Short mmCIF file of C-alpha atoms and ligand atoms in Angstrom, two decimals:
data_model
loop_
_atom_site.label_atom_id
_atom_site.label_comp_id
_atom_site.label_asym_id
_atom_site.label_seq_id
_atom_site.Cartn_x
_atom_site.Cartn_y
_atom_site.Cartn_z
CA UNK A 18 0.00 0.00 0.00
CA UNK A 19 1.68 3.32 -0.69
CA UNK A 20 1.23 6.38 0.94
CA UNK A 21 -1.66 8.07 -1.24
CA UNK A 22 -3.70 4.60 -0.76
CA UNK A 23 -3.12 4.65 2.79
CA UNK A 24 -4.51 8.07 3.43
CA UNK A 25 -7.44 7.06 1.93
CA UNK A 26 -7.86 3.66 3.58
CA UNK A 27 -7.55 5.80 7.02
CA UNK A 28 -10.14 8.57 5.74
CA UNK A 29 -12.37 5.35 5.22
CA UNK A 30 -11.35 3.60 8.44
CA UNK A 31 -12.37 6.97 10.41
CA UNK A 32 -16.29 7.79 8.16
CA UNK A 33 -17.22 4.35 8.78
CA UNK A 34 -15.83 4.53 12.34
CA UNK A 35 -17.68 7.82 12.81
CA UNK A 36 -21.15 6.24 11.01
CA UNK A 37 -21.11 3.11 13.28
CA UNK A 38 -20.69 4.98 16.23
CA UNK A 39 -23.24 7.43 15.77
CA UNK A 40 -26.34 4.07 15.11
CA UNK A 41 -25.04 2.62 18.38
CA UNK A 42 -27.10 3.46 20.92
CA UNK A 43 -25.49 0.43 23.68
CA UNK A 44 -22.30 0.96 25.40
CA UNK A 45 -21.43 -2.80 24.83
CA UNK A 46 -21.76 -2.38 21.34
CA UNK A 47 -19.70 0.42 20.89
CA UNK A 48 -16.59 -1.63 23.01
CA UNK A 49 -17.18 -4.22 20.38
CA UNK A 50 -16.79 -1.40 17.89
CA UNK A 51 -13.73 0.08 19.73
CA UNK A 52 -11.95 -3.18 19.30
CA UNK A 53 -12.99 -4.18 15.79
CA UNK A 54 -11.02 -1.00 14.85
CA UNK A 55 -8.38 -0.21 16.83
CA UNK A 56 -7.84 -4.18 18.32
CA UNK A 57 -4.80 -5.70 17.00
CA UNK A 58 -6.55 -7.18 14.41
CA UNK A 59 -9.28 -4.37 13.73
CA UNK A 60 -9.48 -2.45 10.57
CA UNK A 61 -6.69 0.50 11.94
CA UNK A 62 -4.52 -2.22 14.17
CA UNK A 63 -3.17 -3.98 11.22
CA UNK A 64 -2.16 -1.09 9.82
CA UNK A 65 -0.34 0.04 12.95
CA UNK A 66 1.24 -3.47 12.92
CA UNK A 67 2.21 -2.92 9.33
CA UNK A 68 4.28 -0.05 9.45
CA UNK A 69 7.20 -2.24 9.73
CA UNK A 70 6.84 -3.57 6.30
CA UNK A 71 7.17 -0.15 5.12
CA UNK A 72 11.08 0.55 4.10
CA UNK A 73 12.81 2.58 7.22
CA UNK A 74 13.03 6.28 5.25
CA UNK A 75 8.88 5.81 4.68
CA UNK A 76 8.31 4.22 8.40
CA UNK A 77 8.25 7.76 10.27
CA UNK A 78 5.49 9.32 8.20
CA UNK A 79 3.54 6.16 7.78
CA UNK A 80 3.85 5.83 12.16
CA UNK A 81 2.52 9.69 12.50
CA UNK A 82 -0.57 8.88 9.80
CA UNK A 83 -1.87 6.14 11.57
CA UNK A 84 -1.12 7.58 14.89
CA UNK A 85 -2.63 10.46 14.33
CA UNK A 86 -6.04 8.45 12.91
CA UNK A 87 -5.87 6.48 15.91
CA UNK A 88 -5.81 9.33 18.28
CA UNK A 89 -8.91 10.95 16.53
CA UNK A 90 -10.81 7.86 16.29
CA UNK A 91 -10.05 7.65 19.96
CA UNK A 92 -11.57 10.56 21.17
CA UNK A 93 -14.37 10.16 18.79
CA UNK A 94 -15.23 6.83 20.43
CA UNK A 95 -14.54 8.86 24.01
CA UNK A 96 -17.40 11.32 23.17
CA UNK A 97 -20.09 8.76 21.61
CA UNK A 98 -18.80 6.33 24.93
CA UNK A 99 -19.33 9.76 27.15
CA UNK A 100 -23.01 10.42 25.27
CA UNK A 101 -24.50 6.95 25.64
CA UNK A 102 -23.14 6.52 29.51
CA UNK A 103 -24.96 9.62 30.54
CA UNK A 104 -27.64 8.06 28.49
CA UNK A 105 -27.78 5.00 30.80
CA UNK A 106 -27.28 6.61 33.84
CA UNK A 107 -30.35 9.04 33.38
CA UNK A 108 -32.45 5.89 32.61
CA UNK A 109 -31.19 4.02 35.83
CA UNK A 110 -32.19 7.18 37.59
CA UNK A 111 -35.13 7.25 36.63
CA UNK A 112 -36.03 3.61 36.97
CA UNK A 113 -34.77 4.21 40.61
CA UNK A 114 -37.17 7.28 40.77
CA UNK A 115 -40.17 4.70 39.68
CA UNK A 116 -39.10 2.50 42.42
CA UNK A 117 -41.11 3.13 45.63
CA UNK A 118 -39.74 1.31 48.32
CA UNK A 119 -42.46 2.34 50.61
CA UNK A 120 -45.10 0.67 48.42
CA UNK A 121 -46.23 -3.20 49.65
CA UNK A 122 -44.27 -5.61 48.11
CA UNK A 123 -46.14 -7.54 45.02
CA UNK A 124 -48.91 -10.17 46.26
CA UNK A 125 -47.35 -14.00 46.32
CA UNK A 126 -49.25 -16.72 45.35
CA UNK A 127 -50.94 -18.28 48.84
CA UNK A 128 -51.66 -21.42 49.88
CA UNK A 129 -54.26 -22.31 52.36
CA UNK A 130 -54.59 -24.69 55.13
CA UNK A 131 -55.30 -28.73 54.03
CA UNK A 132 -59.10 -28.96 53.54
CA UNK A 133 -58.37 -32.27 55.55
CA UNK A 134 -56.94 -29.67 58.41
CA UNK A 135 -59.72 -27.10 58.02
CA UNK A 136 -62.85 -29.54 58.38
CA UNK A 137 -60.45 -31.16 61.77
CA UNK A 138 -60.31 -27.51 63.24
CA UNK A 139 -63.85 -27.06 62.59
CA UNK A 140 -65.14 -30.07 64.34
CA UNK A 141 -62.68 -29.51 67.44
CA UNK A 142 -63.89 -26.32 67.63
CA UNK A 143 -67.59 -27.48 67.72
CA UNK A 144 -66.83 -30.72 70.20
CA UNK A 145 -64.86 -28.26 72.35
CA UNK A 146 -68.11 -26.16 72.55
CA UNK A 147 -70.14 -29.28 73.71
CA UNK A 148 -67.10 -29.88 76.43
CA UNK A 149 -64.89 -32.24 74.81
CA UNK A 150 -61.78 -32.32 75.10
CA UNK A 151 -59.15 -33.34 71.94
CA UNK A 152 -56.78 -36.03 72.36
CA UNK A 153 -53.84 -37.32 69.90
CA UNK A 154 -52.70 -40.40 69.45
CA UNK A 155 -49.76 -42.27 68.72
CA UNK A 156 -49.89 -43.59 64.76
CA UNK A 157 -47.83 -46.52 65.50
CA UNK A 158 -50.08 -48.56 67.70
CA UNK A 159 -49.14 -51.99 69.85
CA UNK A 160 -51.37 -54.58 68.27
CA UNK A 161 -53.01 -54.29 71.80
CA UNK A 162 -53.99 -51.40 71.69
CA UNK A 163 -55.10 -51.53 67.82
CA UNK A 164 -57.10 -54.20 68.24
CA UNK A 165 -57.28 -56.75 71.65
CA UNK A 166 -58.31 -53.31 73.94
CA UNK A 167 -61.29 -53.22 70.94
CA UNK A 168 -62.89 -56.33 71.97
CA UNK A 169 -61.05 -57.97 69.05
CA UNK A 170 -59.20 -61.10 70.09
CA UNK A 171 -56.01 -62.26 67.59
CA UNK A 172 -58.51 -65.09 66.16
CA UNK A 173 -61.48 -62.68 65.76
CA UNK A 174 -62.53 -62.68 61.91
CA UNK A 175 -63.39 -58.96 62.53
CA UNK A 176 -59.20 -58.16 62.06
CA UNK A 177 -59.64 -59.15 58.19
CA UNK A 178 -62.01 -56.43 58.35
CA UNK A 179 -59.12 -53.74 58.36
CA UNK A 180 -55.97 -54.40 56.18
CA UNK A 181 -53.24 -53.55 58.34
CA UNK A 182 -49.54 -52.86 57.51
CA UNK A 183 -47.58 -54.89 59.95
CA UNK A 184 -44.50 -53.44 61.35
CA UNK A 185 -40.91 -55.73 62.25
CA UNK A 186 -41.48 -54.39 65.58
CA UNK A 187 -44.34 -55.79 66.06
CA UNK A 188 -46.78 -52.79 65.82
CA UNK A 189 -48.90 -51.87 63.71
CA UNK A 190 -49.87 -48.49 61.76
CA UNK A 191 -52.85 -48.04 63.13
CA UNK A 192 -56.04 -48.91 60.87
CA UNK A 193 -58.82 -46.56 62.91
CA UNK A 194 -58.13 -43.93 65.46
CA UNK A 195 -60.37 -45.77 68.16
CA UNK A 196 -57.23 -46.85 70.20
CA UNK A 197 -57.46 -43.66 70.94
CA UNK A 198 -61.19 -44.87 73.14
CA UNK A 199 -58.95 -46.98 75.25
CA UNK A 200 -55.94 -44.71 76.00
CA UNK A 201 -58.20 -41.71 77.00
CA UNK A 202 -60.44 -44.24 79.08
CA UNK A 203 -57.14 -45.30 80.74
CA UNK A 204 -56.33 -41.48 80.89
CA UNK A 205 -59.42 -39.86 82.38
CA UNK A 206 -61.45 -42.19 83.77
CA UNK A 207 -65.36 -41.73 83.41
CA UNK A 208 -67.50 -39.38 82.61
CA UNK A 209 -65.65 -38.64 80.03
CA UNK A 210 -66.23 -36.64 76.45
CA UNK A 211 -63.17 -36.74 74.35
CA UNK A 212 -62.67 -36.42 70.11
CA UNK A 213 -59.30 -37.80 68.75
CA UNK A 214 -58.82 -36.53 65.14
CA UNK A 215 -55.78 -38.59 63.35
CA UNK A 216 -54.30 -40.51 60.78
CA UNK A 217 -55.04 -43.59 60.05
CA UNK A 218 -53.53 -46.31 57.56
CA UNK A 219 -54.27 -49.41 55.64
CA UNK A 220 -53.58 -51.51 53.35
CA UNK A 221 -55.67 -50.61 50.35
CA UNK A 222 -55.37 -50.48 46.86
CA UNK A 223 -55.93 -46.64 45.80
CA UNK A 224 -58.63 -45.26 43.51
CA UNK A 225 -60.45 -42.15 43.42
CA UNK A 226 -62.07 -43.03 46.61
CA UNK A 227 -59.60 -45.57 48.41
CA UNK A 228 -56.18 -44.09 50.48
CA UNK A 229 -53.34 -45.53 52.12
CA UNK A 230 -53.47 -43.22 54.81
CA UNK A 231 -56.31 -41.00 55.77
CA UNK A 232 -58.01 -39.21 58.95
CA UNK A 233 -60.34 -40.25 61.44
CA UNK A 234 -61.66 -38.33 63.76
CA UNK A 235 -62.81 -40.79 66.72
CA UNK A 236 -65.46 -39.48 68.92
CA UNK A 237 -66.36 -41.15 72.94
CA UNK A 238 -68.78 -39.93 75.45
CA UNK A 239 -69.06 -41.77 78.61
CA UNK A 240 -71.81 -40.90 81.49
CA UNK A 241 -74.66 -42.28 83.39
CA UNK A 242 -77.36 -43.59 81.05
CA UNK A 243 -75.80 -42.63 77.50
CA UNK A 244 -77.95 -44.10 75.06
CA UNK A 245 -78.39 -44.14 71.30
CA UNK A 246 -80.35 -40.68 70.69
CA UNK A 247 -77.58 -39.22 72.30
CA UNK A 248 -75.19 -40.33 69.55
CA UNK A 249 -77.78 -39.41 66.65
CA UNK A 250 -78.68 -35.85 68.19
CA UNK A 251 -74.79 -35.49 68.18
CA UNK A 252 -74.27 -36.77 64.80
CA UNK A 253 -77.07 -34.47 63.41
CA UNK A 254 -75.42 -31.72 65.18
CA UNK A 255 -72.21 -32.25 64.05
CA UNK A 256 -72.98 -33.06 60.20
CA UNK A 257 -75.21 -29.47 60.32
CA UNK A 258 -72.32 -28.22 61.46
CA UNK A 259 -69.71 -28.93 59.09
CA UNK A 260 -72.29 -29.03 55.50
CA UNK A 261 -73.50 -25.69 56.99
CA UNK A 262 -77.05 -27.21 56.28
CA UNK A 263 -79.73 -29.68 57.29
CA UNK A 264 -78.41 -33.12 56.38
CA UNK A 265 -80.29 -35.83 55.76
CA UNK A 266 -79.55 -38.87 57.53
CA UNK A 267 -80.15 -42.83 57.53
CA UNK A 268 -78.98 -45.11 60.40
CA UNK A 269 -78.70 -48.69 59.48
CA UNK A 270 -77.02 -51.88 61.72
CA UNK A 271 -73.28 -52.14 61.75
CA UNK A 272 -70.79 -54.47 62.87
CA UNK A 273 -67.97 -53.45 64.99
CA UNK A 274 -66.68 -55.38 68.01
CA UNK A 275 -66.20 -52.83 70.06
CA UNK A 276 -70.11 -51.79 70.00
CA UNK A 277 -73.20 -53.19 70.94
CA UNK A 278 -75.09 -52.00 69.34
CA UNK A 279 -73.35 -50.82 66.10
CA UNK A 280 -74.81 -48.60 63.87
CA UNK A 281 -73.85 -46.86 60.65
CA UNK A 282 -75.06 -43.08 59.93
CA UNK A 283 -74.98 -42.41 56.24
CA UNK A 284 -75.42 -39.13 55.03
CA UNK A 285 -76.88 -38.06 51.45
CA UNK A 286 -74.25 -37.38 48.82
CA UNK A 287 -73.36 -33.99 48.43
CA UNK A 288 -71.64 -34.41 45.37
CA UNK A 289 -74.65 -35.40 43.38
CA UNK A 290 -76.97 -34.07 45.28
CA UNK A 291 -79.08 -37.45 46.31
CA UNK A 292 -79.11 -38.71 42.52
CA UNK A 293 -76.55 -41.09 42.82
CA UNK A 294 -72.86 -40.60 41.27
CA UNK A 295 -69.39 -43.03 41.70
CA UNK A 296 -68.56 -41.31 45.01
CA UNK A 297 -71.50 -42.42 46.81
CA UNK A 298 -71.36 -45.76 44.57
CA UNK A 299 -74.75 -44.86 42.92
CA UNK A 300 -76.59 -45.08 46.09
CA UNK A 301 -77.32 -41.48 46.87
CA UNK A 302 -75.94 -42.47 50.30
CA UNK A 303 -72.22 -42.02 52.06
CA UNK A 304 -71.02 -44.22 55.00
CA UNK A 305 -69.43 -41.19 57.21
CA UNK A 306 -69.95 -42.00 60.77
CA UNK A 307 -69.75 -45.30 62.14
CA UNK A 308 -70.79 -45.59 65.79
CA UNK A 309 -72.56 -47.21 68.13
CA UNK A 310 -72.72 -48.02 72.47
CA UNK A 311 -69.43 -48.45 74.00
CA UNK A 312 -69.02 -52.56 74.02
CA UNK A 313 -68.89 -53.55 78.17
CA UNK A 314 -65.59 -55.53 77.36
CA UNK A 315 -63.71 -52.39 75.99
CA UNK A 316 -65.14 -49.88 78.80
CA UNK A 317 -63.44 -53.03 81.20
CA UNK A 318 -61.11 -53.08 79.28
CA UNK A 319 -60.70 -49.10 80.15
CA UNK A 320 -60.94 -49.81 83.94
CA UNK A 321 -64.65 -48.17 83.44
CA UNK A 322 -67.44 -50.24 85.11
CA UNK A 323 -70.06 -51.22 82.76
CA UNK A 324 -72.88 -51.21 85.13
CA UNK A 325 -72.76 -47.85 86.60
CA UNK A 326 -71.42 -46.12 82.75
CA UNK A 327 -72.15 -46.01 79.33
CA UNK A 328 -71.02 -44.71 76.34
CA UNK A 329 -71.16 -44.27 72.77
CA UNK A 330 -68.19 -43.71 70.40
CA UNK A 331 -67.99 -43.30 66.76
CA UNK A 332 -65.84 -43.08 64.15
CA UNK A 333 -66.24 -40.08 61.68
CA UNK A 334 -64.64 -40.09 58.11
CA UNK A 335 -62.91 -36.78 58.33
CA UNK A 336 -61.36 -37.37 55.08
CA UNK A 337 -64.59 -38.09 52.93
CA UNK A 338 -66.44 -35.75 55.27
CA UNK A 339 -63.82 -32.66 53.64
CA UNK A 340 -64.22 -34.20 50.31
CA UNK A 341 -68.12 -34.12 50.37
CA UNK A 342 -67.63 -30.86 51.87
CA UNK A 343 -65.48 -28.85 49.19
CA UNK A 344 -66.93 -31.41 46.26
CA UNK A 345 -63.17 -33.07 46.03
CA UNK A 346 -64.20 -36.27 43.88
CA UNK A 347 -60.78 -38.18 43.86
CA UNK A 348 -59.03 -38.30 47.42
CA UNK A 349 -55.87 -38.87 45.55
CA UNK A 350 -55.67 -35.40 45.37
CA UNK A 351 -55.38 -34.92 49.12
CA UNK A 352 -52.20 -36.66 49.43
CA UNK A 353 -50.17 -35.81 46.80
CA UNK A 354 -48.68 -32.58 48.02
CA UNK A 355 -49.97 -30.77 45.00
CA UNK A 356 -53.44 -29.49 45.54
CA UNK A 357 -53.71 -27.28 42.33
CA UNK A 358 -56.79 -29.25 41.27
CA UNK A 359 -58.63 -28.01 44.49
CA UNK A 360 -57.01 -24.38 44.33
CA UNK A 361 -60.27 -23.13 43.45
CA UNK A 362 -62.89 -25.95 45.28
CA UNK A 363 -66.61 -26.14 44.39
CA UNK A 364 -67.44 -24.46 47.57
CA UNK A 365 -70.58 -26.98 48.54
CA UNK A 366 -70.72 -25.54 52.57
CA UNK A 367 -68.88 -22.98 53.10
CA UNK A 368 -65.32 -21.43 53.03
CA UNK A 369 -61.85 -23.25 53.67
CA UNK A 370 -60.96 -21.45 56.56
N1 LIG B 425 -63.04 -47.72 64.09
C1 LIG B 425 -64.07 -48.05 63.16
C2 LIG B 425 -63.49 -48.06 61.76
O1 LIG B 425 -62.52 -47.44 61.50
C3 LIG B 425 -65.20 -47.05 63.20
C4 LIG B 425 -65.94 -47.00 64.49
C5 LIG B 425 -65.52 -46.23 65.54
C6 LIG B 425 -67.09 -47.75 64.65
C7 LIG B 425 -66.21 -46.14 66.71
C8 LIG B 425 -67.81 -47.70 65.83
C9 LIG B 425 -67.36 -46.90 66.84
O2 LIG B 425 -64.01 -48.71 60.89
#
């Protein structure tokens, strides 16, 4: 390249320096532009790096050419550089000005309490009112206490009745909360008014109406001449309650060896209305409240004597209780730590809490 083609590559060089740097609006962009020019391989740093080719006599003027390009090109990217940072910096401020750090921060998505845990603090509310007091229980239960304390002996047929996962200690998981009867008998003695609201387990295969592991809520009332209108009165109560309306009821005979006798209060499907859907197995009716009079062997059992106490306990289904209650059809749902498809519950009695 000799001189004359030189000077014009460098008047080139510098008007499409100067056009480039006047469309770029981004200070990254115009480093990126910096470089690609004056780098060591940009458009004017190869022909810094070249003036050695040139022969010694022609190096000086050649040096001061690009040299003096360089330094112009510099400043010109100084002053675009200067423009676009004061640029930013007046955006940033006023970003900052539209940020109000006195203003609430921005809503999170909620969750709410378990609709299993809002129908339990609803009923101990409502026992608590009637004078009951609310016991726990352990969920691994001695097979005593699961099922011999119950009236039901290690040969009794009745134990095929629950499916019960067996521990290697010995225990069990226990398949009802009414073990819960013979510890607070144990505990308090008669009278006696307790509710014990729990989990319970067995082993079940599971379909839109069958769990694993599900809640109880056992109920026991002990006192001179307890009889069977007591228990319905309190079941009518307590189903009023909870639907926030008047249920309709049907008591039928039930077996359960640790009541004579046992009853079973069925309640009429919410879900369909009474017209008969899968959840109440097309009968219009749902088991929710087995119950009946405290057997004499388990109030013995309890260290309560039979003759001078009875007592009737029962054994609510808290879990399809909050299902018929918030119109939950599959009690998968309730387990499976994602409760998005109940976000937003048919609200069939009332609020969640
Ligand atoms: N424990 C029984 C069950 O889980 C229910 C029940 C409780 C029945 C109390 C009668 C009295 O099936």
């Amino acid at each position: 390249m000799n001189l004359d083609e030189l000077n014009r590559r460098i008047v080139d060089i510098e008007r499409e320096t100067a056009d480039a740097a006047r469309e770029i609006t981004l200070v990254d962009s115009l480093r990126s532009l910096d470089s690609s020019v004056l780098g060591k391989t940009g458009s004017l740093g190869l022909l810094i790096a070249n003036i050695k080719e040139y022969p010694p006599d022609q190096r000086g003027q050649v040096g001061k050419l690009v040299n003096e390009a360089k330094g112009r090109i510099n400043a010109l990217l100084d002053t675009r550089m200067a423009e676009l940072q004061s640029v930013a910096s007046a955006v940033d401020d006023a970003q900052a000005r539209e940020f109000d750090p006195t203003l609430p921060p921005p809503p999170k998505p909620m969750g709410s309490i378990h609709p299993v845990t809002a129908v339990q603090w609803e009923i101990e509310r409502l026992f608590e009112r009637m004078g009951f007091t609310v016991e726990a229980g352990p969920e691994m239960e001695s097979e005593y206490h699961n099922f011999e304390a119950l009236n039901i002996p290690a040969s009794h047929p009745a134990r095929d009745m629950q499916d019960t996962f067996w521990l290697t200690n010995g225990c069990v998981l226990r398949t009802h909360t009414s073990p819960v009867q013979h510890r607070a008998m144990k505990k308090f003695g008669a009278p006696l008014r307790v509710i014990a609201p729990g989990r319970c387990f067995r082993y079940e295969t599971i379909d839109a109406s069958h769990e694993n592991t599900f809640h109880q809520v056992e109920g026991l009332m002990i006192d001179r001449d307890i009889g069977l209108p007591h228990l319905i009165a309190m079941a009518k109560t307590l189903l009023t309650e909870v639907m926030r309306r008047k249920v309709k009821l049907r008591v039928r005979p039930g077996f359960f060896p640790f009541v004579e006798p046992g009853i079973e209060i069925d309640m009429n499907c919410e879900i369909c209305g009474g017209k008969k859907c899968p959840t109440c197995k097309q009968s219009g009716w749902v088991e929710i409240l087995p119950a009946g009079m405290v057997h004499p062997n388990v109030l013995r059992a309890g260290g309560i004597d039979p003759d001078e106490w009875s007592g009737f306990a029962f054994g609510l289904g808290l879990t399809r209780l909050a299902m018929m209650k918030f119109g939950i059809r599959d009690i998968r749902v309730l387990n499976s730590g994602d409760l998005r498809p109940i976000v937003a519950p048919v609200r069939v009695a009332g609020p969640i809490l």
